[in-house]
Backbone as ProteinMPNN parsed JSONL, in Angstrom:
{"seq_chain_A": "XXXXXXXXXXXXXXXXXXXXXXXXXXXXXXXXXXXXXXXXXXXXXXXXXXXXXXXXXXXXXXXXXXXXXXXXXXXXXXXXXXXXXXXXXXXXXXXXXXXXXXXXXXXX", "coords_chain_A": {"N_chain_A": [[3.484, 11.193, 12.094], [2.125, 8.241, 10.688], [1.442, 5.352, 9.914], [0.786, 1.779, 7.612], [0.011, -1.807, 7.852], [-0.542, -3.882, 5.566], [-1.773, -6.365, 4.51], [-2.271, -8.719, 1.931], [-4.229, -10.922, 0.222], [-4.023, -13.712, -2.363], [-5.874, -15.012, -4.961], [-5.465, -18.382, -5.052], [-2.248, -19.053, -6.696], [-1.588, -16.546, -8.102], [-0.286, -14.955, -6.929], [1.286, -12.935, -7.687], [0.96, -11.43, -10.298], [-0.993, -9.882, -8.222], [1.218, -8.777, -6.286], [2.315, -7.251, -9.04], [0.271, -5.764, -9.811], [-0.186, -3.835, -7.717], [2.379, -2.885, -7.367], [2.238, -1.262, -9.605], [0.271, 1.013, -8.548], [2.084, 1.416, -6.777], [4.037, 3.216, -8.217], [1.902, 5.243, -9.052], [2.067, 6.647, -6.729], [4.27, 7.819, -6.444], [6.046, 10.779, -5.355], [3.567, 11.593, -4.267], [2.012, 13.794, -2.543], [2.882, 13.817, 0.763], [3.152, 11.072, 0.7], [5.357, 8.557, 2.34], [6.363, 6.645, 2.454], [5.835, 3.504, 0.537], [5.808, 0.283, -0.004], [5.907, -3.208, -1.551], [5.953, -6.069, -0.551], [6.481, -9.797, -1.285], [5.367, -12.229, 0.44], [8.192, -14.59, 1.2], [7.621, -17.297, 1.754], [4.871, -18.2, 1.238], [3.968, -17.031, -1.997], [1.498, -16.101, -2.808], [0.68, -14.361, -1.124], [0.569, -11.143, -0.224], [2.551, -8.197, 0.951], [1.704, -4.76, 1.818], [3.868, -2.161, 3.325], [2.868, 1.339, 4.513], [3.842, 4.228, 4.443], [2.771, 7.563, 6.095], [2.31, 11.319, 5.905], [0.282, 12.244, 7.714], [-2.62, 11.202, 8.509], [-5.117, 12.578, 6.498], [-3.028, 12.848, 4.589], [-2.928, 10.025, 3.345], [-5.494, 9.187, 3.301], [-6.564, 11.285, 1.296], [-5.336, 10.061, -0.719], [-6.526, 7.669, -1.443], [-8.869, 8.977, -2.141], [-8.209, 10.029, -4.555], [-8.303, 9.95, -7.998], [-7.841, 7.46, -10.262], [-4.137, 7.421, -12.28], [-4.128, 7.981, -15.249], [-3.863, 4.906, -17.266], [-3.35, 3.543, -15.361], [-3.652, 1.102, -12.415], [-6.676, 0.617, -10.587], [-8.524, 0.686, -7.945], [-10.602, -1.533, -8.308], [-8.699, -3.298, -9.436], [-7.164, -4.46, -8.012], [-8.549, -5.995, -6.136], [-10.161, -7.914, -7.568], [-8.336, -9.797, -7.855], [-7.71, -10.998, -5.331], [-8.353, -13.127, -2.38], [-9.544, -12.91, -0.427], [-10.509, -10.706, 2.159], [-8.124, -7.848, 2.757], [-6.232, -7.458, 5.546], [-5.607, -5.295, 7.814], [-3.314, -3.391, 9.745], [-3.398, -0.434, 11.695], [-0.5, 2.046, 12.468], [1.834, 3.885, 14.849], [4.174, 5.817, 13.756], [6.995, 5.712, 15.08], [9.843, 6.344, 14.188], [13.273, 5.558, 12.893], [16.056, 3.475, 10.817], [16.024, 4.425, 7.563], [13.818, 5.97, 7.27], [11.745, 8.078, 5.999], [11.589, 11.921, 5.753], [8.871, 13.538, 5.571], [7.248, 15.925, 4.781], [8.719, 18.119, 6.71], [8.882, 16.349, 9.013], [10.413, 14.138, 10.445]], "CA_chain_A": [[3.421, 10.277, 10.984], [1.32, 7.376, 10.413], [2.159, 3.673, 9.065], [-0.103, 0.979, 7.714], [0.758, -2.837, 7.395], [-1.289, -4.237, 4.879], [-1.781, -7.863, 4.325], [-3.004, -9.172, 1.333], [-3.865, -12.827, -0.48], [-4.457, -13.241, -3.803], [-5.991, -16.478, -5.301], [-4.216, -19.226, -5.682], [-1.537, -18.969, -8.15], [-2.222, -15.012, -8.605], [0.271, -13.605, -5.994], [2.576, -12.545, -8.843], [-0.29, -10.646, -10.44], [-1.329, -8.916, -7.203], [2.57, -7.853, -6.795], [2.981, -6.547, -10.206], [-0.789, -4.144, -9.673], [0.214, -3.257, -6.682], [3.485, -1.893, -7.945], [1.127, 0.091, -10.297], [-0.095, 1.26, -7.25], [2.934, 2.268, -5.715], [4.77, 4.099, -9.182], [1.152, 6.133, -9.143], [2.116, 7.641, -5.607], [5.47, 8.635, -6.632], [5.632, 12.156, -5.616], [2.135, 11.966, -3.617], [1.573, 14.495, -1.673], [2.778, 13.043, 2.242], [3.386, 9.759, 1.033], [7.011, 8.637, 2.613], [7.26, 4.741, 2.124], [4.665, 2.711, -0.138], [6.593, -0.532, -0.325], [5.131, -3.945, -1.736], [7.025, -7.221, -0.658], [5.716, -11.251, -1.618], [5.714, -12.979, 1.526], [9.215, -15.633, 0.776], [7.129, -18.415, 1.853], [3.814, -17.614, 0.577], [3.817, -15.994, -3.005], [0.068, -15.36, -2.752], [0.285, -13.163, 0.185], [1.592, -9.945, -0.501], [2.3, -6.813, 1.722], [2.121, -3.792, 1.775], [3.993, -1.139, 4.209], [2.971, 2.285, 4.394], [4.198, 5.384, 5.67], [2.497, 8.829, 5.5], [2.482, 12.408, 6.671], [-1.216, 11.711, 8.568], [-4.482, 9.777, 7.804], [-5.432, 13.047, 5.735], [-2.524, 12.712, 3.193], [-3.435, 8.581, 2.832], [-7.226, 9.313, 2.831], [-6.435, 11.705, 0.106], [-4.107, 9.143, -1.862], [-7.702, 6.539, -1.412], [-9.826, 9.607, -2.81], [-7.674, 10.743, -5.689], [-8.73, 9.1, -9.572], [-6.321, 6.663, -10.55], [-3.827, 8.119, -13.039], [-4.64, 7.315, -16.908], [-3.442, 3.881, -17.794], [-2.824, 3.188, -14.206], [-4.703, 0.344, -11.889], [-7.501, 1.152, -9.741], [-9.176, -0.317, -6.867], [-11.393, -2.839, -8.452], [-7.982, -4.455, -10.425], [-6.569, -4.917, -7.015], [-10.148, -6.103, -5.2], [-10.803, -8.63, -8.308], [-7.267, -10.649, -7.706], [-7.668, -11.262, -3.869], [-9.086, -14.355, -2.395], [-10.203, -12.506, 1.014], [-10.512, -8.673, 2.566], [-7.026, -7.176, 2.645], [-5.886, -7.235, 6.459], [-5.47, -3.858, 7.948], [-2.879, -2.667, 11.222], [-3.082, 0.752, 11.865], [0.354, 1.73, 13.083], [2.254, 5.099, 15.583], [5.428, 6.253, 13.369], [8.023, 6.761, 16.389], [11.168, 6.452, 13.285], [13.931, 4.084, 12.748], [16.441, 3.934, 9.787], [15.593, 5.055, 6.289], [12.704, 6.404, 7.202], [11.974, 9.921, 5.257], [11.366, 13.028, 6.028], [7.348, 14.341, 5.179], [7.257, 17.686, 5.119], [9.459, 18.506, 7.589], [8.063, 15.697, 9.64], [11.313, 13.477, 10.49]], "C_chain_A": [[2.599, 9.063, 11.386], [2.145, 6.277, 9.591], [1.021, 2.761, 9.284], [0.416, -0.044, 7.729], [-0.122, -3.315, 6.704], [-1.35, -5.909, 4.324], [-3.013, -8.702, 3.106], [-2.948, -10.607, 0.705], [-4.748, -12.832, -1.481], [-5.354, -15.127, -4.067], [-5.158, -17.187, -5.768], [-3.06, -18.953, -6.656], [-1.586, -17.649, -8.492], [-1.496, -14.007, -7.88], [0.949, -12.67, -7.133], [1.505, -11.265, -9.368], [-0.515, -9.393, -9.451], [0.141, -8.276, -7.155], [2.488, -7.108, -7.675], [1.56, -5.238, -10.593], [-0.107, -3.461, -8.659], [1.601, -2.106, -6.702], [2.986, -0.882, -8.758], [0.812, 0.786, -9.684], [0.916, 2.188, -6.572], [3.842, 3.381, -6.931], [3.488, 5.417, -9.137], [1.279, 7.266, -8.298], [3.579, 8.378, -5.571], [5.146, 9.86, -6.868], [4.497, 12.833, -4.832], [2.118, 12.714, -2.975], [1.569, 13.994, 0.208], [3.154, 11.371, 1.968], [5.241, 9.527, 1.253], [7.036, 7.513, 1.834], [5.667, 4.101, 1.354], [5.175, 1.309, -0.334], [5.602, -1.826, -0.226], [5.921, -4.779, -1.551], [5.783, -8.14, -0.595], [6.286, -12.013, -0.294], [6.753, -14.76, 0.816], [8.331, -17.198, 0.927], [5.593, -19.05, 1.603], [3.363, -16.898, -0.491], [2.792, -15.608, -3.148], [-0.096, -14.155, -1.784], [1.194, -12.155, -0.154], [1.638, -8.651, 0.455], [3.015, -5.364, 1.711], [2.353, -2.665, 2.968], [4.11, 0.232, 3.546], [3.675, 3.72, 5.43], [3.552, 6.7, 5.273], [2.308, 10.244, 6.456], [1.377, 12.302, 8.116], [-2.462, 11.34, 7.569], [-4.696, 10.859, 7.297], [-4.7, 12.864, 4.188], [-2.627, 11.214, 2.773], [-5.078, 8.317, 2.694], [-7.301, 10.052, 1.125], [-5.873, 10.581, -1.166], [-5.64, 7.942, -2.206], [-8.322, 7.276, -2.085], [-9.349, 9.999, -3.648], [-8.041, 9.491, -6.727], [-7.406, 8.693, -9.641], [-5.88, 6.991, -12.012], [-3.79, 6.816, -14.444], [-3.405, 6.129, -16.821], [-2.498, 3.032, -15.901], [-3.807, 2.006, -13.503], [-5.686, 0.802, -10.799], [-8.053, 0.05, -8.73], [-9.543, -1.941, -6.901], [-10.559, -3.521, -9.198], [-7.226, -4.722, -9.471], [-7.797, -6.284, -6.303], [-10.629, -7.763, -6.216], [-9.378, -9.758, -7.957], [-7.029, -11.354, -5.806], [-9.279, -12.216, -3.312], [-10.018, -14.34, -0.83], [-9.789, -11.272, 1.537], [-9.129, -8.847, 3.019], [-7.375, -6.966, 4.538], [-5.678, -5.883, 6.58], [-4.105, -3.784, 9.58], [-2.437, -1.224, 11.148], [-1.474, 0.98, 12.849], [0.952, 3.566, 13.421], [3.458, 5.52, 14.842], [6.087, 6.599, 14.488], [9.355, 7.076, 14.823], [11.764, 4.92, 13.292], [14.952, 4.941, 11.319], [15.627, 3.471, 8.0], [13.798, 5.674, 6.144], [12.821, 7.957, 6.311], [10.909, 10.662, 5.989], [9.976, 13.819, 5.056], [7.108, 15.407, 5.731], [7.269, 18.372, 5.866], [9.386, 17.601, 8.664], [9.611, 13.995, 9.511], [10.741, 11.873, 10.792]], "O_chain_A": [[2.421, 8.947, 12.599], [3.147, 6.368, 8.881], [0.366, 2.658, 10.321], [1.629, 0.144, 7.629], [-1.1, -3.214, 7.443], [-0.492, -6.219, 3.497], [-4.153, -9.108, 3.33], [-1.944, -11.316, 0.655], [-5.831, -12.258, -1.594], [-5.269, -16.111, -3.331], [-4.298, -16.942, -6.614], [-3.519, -18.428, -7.671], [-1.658, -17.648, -9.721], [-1.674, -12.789, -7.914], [0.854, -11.45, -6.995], [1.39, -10.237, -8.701], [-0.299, -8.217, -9.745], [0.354, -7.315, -7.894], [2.577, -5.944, -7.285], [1.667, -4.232, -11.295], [0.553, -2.455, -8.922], [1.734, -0.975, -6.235], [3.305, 0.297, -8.598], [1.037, 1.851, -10.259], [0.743, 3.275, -6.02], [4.31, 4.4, -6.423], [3.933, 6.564, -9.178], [0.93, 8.415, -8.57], [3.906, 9.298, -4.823], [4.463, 10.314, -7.787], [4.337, 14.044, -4.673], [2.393, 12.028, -1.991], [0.524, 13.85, 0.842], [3.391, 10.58, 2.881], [6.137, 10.079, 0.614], [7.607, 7.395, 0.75], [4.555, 4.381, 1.802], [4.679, 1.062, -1.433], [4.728, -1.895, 0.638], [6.917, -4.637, -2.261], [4.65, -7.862, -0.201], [7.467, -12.307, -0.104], [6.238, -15.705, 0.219], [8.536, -18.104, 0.118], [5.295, -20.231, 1.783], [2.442, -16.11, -0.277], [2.797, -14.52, -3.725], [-0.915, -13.236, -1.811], [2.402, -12.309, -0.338], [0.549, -8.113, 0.653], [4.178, -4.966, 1.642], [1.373, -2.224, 3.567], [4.842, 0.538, 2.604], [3.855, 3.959, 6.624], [3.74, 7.036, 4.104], [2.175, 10.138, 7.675], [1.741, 12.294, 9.292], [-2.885, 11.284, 6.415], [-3.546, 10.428, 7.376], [-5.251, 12.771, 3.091], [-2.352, 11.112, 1.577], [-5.661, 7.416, 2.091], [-7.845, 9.591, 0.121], [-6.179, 10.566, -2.358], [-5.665, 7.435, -3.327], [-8.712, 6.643, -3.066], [-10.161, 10.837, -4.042], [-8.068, 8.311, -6.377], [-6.329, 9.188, -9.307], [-6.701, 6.953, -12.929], [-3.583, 5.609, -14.577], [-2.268, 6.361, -16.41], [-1.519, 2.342, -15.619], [-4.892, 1.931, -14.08], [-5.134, 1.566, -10.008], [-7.969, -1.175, -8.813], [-9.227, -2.941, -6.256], [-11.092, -4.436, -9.826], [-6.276, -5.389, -9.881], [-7.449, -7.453, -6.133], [-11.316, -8.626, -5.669], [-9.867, -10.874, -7.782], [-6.137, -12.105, -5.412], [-10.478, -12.135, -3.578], [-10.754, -15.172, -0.3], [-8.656, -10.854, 1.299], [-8.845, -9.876, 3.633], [-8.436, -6.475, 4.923], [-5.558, -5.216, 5.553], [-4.53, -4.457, 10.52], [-1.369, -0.848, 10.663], [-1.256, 0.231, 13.801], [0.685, 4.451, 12.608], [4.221, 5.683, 15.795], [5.875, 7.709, 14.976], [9.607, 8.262, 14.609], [11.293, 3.802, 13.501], [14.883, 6.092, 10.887], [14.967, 2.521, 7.581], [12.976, 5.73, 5.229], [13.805, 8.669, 6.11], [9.872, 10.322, 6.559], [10.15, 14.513, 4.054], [6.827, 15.736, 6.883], [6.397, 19.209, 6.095], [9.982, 18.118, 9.608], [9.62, 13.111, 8.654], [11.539, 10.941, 10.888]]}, "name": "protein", "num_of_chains": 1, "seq": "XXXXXXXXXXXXXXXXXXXXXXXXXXXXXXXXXXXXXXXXXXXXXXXXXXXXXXXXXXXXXXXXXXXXXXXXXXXXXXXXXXXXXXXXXXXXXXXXXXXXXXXXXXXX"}
């Protein structure tokens, strides 16, 4: 398994916004194919900064989830990309486990 941490900042005044695509974002992958955890939290002391942790089977089933069309009436890239006030942080990360982690296809 695979895990991203994702670090994003919205413009001023706009975290709320970025949250509430982003959740668009994460209802689209319900079901995805490898995706375990998609989870969006508003940094408590920072409402502009928002992040997102991922979890997925391997970098093929989250490459796929980047190359799949975003589903009708859903948000896409550029309604994430247009609310952010600087490039989206990246940490690639080793899945060892922990609790509530899930189980990707067969993949504890």
């Amino acid at each position: 398994m695979i895990g991203r941490l994702m670090t994003l900042t919205a413009h001023p005044g706009r975290g709320g916004e970025l949250a509430a695509v982003l959740l668009g974002v994460a209802d689209g992958l319900r079901g995805f194919p490898g995706c375990g955890i998609y989870l969006i939290s508003q940094d408590a002391a920072d409402p502009d900064t928002v992040h997102v942790t991922e979890v997925w089977r391997d970098e093929a089933s989250a490459r796929a989830a980047l190359d799949a069309p975003s589903r009708a009436g859903g948000p896409d890239p550029a309604d994430v990309l247009a609310l952010l006030s600087s490039p989206p942080q990246r940490t690639d990360l080793a899945v060892l486990g922990g609790v509530g982690l899930p189980t990707i296809g067969g993949q504890p």
